[in-house]
mmCIF file of C-alpha atoms and ligand atoms in Angstrom:
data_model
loop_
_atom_site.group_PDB
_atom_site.id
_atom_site.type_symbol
_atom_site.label_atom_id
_atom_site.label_comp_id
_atom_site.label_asym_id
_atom_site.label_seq_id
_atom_site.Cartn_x
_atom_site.Cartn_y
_atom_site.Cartn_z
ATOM 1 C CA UNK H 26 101.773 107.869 132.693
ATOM 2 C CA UNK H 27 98.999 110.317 131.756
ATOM 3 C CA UNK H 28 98.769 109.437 127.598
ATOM 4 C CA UNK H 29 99.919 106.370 125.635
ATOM 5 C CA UNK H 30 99.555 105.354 121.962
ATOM 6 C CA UNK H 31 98.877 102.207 120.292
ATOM 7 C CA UNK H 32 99.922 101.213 116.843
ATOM 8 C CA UNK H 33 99.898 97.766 114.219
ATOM 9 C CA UNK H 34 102.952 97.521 112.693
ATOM 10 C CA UNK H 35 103.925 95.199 109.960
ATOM 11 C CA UNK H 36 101.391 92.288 108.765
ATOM 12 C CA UNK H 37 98.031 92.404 109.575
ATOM 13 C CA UNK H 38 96.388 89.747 111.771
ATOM 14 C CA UNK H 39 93.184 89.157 112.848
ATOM 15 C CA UNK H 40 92.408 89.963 116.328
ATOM 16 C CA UNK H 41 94.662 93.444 116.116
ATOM 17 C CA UNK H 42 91.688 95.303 116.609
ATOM 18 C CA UNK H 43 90.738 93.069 119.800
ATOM 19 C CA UNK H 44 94.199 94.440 121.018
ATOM 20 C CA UNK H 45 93.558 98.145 120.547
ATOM 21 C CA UNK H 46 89.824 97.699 121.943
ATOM 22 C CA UNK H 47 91.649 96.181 124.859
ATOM 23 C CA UNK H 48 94.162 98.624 125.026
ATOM 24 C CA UNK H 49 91.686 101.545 124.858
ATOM 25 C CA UNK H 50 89.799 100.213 127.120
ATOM 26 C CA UNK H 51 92.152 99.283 130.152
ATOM 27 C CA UNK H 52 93.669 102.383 129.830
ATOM 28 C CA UNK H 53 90.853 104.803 130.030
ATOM 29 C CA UNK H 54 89.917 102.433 133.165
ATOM 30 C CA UNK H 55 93.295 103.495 134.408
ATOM 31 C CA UNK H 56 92.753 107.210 133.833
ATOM 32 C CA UNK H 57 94.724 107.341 130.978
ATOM 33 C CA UNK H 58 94.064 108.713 127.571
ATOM 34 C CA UNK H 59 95.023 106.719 124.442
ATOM 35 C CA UNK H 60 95.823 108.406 121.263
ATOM 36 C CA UNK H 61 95.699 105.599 117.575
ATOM 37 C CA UNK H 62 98.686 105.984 115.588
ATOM 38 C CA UNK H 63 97.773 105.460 112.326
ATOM 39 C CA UNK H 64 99.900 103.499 109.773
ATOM 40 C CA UNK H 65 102.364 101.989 112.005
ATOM 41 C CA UNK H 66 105.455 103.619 112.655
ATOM 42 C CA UNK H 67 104.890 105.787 109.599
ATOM 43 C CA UNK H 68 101.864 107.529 111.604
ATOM 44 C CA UNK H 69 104.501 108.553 114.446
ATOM 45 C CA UNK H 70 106.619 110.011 111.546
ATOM 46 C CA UNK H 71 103.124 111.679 109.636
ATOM 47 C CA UNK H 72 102.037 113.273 112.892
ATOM 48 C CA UNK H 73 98.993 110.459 111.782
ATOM 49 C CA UNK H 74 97.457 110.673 115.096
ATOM 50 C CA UNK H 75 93.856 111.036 116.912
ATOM 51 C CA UNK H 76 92.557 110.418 120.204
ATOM 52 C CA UNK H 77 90.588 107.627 121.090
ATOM 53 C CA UNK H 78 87.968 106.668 123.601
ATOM 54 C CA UNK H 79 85.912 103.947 124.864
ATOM 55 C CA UNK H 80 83.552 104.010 121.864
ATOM 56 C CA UNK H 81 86.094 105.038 119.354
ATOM 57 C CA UNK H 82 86.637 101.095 119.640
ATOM 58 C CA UNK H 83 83.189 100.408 119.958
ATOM 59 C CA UNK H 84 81.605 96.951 117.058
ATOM 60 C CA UNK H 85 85.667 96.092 116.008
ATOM 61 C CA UNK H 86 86.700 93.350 118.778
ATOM 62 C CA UNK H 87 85.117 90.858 115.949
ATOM 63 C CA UNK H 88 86.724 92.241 112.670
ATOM 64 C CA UNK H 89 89.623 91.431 110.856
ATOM 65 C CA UNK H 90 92.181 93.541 109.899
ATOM 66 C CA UNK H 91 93.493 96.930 111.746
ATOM 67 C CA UNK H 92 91.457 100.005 112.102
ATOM 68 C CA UNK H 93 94.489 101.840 112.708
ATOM 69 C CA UNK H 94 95.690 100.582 109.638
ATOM 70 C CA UNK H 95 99.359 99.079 109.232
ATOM 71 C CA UNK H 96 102.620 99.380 107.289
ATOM 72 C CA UNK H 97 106.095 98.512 107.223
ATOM 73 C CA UNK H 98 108.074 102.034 107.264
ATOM 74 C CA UNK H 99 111.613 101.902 105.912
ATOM 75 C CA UNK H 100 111.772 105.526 107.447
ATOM 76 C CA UNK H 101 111.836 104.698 110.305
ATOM 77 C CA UNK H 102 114.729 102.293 110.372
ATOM 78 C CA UNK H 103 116.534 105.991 109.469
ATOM 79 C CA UNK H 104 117.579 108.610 112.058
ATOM 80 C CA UNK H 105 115.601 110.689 110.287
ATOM 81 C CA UNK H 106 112.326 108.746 110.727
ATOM 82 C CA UNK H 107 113.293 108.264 114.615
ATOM 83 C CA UNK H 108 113.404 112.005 115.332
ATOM 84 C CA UNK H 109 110.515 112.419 113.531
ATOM 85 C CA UNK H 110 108.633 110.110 115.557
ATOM 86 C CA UNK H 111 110.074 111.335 119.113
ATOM 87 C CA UNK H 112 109.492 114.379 118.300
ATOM 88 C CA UNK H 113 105.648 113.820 117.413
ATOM 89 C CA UNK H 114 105.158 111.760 120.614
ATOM 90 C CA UNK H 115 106.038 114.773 122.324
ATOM 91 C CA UNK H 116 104.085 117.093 120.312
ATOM 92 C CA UNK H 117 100.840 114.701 121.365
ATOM 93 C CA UNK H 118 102.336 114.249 124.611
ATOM 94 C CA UNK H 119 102.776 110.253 124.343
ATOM 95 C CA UNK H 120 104.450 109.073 127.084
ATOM 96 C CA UNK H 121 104.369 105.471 126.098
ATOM 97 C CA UNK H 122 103.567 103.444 123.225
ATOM 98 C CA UNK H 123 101.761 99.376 122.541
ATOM 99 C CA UNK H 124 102.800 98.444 119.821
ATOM 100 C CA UNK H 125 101.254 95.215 118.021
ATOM 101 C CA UNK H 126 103.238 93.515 115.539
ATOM 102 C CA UNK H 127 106.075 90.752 114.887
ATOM 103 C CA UNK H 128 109.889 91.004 115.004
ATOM 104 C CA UNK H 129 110.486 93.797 112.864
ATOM 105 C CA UNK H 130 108.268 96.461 114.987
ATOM 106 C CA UNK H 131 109.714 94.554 118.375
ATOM 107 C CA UNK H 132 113.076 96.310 116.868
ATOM 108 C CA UNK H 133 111.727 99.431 116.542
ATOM 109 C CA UNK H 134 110.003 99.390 119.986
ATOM 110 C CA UNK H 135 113.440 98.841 121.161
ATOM 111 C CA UNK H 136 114.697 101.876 119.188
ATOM 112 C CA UNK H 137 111.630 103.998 120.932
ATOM 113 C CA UNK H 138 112.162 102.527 124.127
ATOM 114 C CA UNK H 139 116.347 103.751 124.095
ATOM 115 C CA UNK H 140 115.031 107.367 122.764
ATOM 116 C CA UNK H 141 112.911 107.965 125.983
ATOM 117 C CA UNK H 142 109.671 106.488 125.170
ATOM 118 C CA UNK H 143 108.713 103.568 126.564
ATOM 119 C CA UNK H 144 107.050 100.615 124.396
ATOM 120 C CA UNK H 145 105.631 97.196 125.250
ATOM 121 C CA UNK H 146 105.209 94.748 122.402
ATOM 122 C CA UNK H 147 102.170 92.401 121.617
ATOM 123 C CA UNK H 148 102.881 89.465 119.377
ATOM 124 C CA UNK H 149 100.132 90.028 116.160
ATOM 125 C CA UNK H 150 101.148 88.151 113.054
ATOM 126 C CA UNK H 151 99.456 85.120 111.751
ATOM 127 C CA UNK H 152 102.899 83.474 111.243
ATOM 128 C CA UNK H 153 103.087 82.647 114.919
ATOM 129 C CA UNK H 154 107.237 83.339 114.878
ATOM 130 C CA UNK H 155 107.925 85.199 117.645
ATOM 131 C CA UNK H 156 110.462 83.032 119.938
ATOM 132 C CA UNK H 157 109.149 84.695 123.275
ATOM 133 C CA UNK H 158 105.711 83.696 123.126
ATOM 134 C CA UNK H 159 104.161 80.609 122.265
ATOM 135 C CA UNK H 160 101.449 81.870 120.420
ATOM 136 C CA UNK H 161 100.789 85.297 118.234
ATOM 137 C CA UNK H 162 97.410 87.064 117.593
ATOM 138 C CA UNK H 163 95.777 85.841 114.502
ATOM 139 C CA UNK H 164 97.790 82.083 114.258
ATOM 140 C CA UNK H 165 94.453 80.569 114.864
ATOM 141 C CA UNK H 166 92.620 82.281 112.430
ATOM 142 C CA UNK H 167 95.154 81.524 109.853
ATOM 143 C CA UNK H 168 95.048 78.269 110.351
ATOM 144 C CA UNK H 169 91.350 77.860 110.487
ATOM 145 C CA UNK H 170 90.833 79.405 107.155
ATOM 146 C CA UNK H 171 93.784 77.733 105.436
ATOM 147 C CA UNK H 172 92.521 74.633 106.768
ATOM 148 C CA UNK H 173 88.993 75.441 105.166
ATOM 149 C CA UNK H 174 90.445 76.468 101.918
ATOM 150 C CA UNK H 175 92.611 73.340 101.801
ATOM 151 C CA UNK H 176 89.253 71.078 102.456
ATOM 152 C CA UNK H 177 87.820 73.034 99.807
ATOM 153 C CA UNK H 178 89.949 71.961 97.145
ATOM 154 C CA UNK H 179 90.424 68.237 98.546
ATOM 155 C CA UNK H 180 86.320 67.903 97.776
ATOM 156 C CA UNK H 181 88.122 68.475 94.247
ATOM 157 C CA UNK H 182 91.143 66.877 94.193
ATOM 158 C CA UNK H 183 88.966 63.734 95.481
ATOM 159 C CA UNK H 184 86.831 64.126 92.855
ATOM 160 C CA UNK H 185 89.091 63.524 90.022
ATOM 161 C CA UNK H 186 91.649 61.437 92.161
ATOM 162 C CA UNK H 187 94.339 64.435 92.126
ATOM 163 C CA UNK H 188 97.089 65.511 93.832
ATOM 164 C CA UNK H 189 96.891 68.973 95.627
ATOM 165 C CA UNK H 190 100.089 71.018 96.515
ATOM 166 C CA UNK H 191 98.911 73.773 98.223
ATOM 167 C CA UNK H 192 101.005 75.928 99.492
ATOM 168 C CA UNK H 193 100.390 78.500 103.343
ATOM 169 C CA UNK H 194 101.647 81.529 104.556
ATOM 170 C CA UNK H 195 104.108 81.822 107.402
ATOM 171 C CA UNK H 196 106.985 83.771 106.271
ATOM 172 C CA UNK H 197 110.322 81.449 106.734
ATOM 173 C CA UNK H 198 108.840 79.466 109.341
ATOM 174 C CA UNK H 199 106.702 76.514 108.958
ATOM 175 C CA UNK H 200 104.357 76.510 112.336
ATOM 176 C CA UNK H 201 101.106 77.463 110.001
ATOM 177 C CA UNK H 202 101.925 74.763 107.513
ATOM 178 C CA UNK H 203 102.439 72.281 109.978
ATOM 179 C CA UNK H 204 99.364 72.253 112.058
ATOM 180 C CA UNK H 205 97.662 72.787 108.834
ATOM 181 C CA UNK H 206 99.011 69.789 107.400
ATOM 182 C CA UNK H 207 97.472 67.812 110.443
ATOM 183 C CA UNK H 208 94.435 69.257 110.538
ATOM 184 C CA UNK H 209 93.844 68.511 106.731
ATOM 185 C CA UNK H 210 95.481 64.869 106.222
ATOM 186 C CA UNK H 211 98.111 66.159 104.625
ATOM 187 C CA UNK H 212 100.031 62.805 102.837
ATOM 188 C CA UNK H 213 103.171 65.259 103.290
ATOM 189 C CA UNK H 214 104.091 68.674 105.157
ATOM 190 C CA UNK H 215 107.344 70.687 103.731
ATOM 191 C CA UNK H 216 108.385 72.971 105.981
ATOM 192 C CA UNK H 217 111.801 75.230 105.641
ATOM 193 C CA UNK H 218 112.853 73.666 109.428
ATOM 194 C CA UNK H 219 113.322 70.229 108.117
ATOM 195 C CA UNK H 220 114.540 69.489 105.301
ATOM 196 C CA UNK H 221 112.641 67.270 103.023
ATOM 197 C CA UNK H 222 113.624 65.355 99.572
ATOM 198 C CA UNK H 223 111.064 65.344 96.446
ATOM 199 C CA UNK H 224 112.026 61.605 96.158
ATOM 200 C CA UNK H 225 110.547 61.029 99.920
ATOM 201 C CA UNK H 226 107.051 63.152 98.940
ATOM 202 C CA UNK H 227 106.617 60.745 96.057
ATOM 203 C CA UNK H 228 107.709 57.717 97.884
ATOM 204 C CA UNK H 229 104.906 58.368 100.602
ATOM 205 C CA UNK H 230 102.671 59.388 97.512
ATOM 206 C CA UNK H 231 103.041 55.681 95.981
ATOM 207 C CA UNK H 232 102.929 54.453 99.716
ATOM 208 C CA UNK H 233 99.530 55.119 100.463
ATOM 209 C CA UNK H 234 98.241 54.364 96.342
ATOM 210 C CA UNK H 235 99.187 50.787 97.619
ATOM 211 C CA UNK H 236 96.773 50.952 100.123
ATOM 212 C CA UNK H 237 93.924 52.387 97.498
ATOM 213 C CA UNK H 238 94.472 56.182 98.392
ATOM 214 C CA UNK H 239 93.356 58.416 95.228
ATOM 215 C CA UNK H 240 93.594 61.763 95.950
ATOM 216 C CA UNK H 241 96.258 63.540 98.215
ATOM 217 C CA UNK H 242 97.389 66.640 99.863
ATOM 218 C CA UNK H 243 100.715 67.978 100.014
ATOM 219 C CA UNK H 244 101.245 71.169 102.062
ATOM 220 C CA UNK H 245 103.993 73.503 101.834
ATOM 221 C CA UNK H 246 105.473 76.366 103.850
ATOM 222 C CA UNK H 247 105.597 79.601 101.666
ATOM 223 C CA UNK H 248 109.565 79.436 103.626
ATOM 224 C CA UNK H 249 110.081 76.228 100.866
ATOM 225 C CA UNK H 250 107.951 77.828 97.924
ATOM 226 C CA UNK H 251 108.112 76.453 94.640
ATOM 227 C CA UNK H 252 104.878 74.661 94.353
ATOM 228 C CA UNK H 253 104.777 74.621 90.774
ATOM 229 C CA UNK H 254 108.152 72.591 90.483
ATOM 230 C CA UNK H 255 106.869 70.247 93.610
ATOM 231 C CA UNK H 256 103.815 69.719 91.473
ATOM 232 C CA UNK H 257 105.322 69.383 87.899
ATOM 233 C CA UNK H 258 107.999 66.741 89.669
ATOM 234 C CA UNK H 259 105.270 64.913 91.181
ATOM 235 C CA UNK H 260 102.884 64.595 88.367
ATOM 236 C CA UNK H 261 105.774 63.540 86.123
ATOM 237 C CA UNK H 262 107.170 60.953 88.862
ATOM 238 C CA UNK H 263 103.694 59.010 90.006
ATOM 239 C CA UNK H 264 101.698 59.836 86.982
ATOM 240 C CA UNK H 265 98.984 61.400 89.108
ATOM 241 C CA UNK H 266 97.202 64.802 87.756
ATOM 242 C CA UNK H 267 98.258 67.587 89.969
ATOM 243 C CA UNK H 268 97.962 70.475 90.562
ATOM 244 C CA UNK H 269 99.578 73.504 92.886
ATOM 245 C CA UNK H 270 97.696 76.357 94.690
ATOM 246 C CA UNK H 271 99.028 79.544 96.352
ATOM 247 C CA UNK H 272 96.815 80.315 99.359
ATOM 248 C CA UNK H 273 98.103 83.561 99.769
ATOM 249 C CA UNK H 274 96.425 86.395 102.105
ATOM 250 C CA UNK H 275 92.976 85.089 102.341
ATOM 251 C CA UNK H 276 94.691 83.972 105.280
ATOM 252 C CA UNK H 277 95.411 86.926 106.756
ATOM 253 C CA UNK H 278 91.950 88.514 106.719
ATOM 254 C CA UNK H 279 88.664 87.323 108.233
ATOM 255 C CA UNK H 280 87.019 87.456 111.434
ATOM 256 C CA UNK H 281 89.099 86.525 114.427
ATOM 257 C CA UNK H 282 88.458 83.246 116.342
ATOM 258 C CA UNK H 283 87.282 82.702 119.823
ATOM 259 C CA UNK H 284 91.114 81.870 120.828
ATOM 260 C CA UNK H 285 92.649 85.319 118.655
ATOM 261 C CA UNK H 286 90.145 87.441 120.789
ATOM 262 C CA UNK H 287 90.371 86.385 123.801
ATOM 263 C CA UNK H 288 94.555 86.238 123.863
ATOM 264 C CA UNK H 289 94.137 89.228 122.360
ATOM 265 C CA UNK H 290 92.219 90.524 124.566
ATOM 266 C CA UNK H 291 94.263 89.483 127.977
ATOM 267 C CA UNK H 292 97.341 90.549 125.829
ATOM 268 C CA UNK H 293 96.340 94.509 125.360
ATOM 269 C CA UNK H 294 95.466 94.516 128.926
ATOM 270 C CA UNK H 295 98.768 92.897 130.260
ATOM 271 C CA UNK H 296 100.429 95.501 127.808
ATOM 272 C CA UNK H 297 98.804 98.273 129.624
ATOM 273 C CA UNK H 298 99.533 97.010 133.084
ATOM 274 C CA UNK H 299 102.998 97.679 132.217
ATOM 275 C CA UNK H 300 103.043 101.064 130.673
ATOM 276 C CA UNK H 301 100.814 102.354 133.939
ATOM 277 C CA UNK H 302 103.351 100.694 136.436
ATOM 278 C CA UNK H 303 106.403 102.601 134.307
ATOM 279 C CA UNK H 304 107.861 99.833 132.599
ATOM 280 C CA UNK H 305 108.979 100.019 128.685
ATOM 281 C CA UNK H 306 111.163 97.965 126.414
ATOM 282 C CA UNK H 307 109.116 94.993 127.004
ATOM 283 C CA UNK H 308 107.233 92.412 125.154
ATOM 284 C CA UNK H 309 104.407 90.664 126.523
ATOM 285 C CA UNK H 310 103.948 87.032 125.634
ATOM 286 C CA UNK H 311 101.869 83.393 126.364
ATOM 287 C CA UNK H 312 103.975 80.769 128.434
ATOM 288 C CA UNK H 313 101.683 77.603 129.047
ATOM 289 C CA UNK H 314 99.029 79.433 128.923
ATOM 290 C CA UNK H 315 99.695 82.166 130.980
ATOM 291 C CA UNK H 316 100.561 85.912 130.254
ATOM 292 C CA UNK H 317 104.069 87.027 130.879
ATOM 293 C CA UNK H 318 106.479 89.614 129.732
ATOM 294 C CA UNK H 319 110.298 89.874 129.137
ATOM 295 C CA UNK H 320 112.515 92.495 128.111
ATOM 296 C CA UNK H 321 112.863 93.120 124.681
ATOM 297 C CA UNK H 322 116.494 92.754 124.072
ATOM 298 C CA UNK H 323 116.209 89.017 125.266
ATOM 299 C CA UNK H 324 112.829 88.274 123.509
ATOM 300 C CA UNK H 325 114.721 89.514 120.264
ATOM 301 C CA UNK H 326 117.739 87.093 121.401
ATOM 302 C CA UNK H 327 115.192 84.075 121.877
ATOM 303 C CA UNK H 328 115.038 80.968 119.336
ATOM 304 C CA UNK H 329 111.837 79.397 118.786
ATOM 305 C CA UNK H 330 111.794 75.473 118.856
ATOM 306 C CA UNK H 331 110.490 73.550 115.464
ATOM 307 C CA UNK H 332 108.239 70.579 116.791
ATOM 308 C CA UNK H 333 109.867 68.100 114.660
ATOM 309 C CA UNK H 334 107.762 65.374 116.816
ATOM 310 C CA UNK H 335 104.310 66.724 115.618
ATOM 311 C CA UNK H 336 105.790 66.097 112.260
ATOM 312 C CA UNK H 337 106.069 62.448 112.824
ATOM 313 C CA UNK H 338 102.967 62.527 114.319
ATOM 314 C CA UNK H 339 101.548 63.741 110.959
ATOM 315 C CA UNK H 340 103.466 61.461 108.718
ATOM 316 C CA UNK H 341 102.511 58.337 111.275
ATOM 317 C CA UNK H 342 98.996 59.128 110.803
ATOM 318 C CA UNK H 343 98.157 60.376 107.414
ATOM 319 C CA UNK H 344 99.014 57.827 105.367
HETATM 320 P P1 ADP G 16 106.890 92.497 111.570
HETATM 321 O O1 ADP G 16 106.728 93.404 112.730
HETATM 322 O O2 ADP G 16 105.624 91.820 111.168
HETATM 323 O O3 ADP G 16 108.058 91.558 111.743
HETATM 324 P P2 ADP G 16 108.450 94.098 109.712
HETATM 325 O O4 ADP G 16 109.677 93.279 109.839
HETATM 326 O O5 ADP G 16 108.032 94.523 108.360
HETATM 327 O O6 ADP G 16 107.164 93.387 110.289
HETATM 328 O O7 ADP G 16 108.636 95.392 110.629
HETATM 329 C C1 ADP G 16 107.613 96.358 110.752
HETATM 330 C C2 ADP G 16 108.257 97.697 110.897
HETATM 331 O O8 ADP G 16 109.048 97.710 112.094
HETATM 332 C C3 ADP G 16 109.251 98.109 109.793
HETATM 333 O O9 ADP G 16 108.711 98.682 108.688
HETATM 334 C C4 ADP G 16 110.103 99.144 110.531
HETATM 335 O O10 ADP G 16 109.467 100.371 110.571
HETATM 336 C C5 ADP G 16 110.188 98.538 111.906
HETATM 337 N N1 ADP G 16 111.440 97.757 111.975
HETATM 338 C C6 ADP G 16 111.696 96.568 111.414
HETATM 339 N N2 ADP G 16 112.962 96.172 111.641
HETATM 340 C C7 ADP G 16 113.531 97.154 112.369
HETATM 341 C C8 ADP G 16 114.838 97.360 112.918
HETATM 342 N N3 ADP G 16 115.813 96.466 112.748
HETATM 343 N N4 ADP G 16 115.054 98.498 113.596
HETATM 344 C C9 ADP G 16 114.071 99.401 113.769
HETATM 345 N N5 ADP G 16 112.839 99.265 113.269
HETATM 346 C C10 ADP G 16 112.558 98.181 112.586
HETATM 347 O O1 F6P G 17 104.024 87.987 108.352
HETATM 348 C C1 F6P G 17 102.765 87.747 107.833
HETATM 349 C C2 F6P G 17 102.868 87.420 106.360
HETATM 350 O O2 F6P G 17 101.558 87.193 105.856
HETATM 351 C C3 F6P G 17 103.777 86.242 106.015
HETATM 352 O O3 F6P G 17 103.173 84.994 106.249
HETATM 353 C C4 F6P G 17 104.091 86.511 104.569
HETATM 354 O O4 F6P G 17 105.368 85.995 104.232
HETATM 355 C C5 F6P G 17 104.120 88.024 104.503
HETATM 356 O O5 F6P G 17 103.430 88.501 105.645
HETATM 357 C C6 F6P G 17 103.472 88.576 103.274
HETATM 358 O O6 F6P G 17 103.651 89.937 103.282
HETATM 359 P P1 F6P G 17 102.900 90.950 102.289
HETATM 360 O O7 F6P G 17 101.589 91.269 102.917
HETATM 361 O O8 F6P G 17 103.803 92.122 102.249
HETATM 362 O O9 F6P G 17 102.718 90.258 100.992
#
């Protein structure tokens, strides 16, 4: 392979732009050139596309965000948006594309991949969802900074002896919330996985006022929602003051952590690796630690185990 792209598709997560460095950077290594496709898969439908060198990624491996910016293209999904896209990877001569996303831009990898042009996916979302690895780029961040937000209002919440329902990102899955939820004391963690009753919350809630607790934290998966309601129903049922915030995508930006750059790092090279030895239709992915790869169609066909253990762990200990 003599050119290959690279793309972020979807949500942005930090450490995307420790991929593409990565990516860049192996491949020019390789003899390769790398042309950014701008926008996601709208940018392969735009013609959105430049070449990029070793420098072109020079002072990013450390910043949030993409560079090559990101979307979610319902074009594309269209077989008009598809030709459009073959056709410009021919146009720029890409033989082969990374693409760094979540599900959603796995599926259109796939598409690429059946039209002639190979793809290899990197998990990037801060959701950490994707059932063939077990971790994405930019989980760690996410939970760092929703853990520092949530310790930010418990200085609050402990100061008037409140109740905080705060609710974190993660789509329809509830990985964020729950290691969130540990790492903050949470008295409860709702997550869409396992279902959880009101009337248990506010049992635990009266639980731990026995024992002289004053302030707690409740955390809920965005996949549950309805934080004002959990809030309203728990001020009404304990007589505690609460109060409900929306974290929302302050956890999606910020600078990446040690662990998002360095996966992300050893995941755009893997990615790479791949593309120069001919393969496509893959997916590259964490397994104990280690990098390994699987073919799309049965990453896409993977489930993703809920640690439903951990949770016990969390209601055994934060009490
Ligand atoms: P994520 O990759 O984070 O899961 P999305 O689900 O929004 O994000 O997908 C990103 C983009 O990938 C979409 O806008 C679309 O262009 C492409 N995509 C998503 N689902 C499909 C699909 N079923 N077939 C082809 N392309 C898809
Ligand atoms: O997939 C990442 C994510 O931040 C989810 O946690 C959240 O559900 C969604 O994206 C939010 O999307 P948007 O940026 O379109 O509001």
């Amino acid at each position: 392979m003599k050119t290959i792209g690279v793309l972020t598709s979807g949500g942005d997560a930090p450490g995307m732009n420790a991929v593409v460095r990565a990516v860049v950077r192996t491949a020019v290594a390789s003899g390769m050139n790398v042309k950014g496709i701008s926008r996601g898969y709208n940018g392969l439908i735009d013609g959105d596309i430049s070449d990029l060198d070793v420098r072109s990624v020079s002072d990013i491996i450390h910043r949030g965000g993409t560079v090559l910016y990101t979307a979610r293209s319902p074009l594309f999904k269209t077989e008009e948006g598809m030709k459009a896209a073959v056709a410009n990877c021919k146009k720029h001569g890409i033989e082969g594309i990374v693409v760094i996303g979540g599900d959603g831009s796995y599926r259109g990898a796939r598409d690429l991949s059946l039209r002639g042009i190979p793809c290899v996916g990197v998990p990037g979302t801060i959701d950490n969802d994707i059932a063939s690895t077990e971790y994405t780029i930019g989980f760690d961040t996410a939970m760092n900074t929703a853990m520092e937000m949530v310790d930010k209002i418990r200085d609050t919440a402990q100061s008037h002896d409140r109740c905080s329902v705060v609710e974190v990102m993660g789509r329809s899955a509830g990985f964020l919330a729950l290691q969130c939820g540990i790492a903050v004391g949470a008295t409860a963690i709702l997550v869409p996985e396992v279902k959880t009753e009101l009337s248990e919350v506010i049992a635990r809630i009266k639980k731990s006022q026995e024992t002289g607790k004053k302030h707690f934290i409740i955390v809920v998966a965005e996949g549950v929602g309805g934080v004002d309601k959990i809030s309203d129903t728990i001020e009404q049922e304990t007589g505690i003051e609460t109060r409900a915030t929306v974290l929302g995508h302050v956890q999606r930006g910020g600078s990446p952590t040690v662990r998002d750059r360095v996966c992300a790092t050893r995941f755009g090279y893997a990615a790479v690796q791949l593309l120069k030895a001919g393969s496509g239709n893959r997916v590259v992915g964490m397994k104990h630690g280690d990098i390994v790869d699987y073919d799309i169609y049965e990453a896409l066909n993977m489930t993703k185990p809920f640690d439903i253990e951990m949770l016990e762990v969390a209601n055994t200990t934060s009490i």
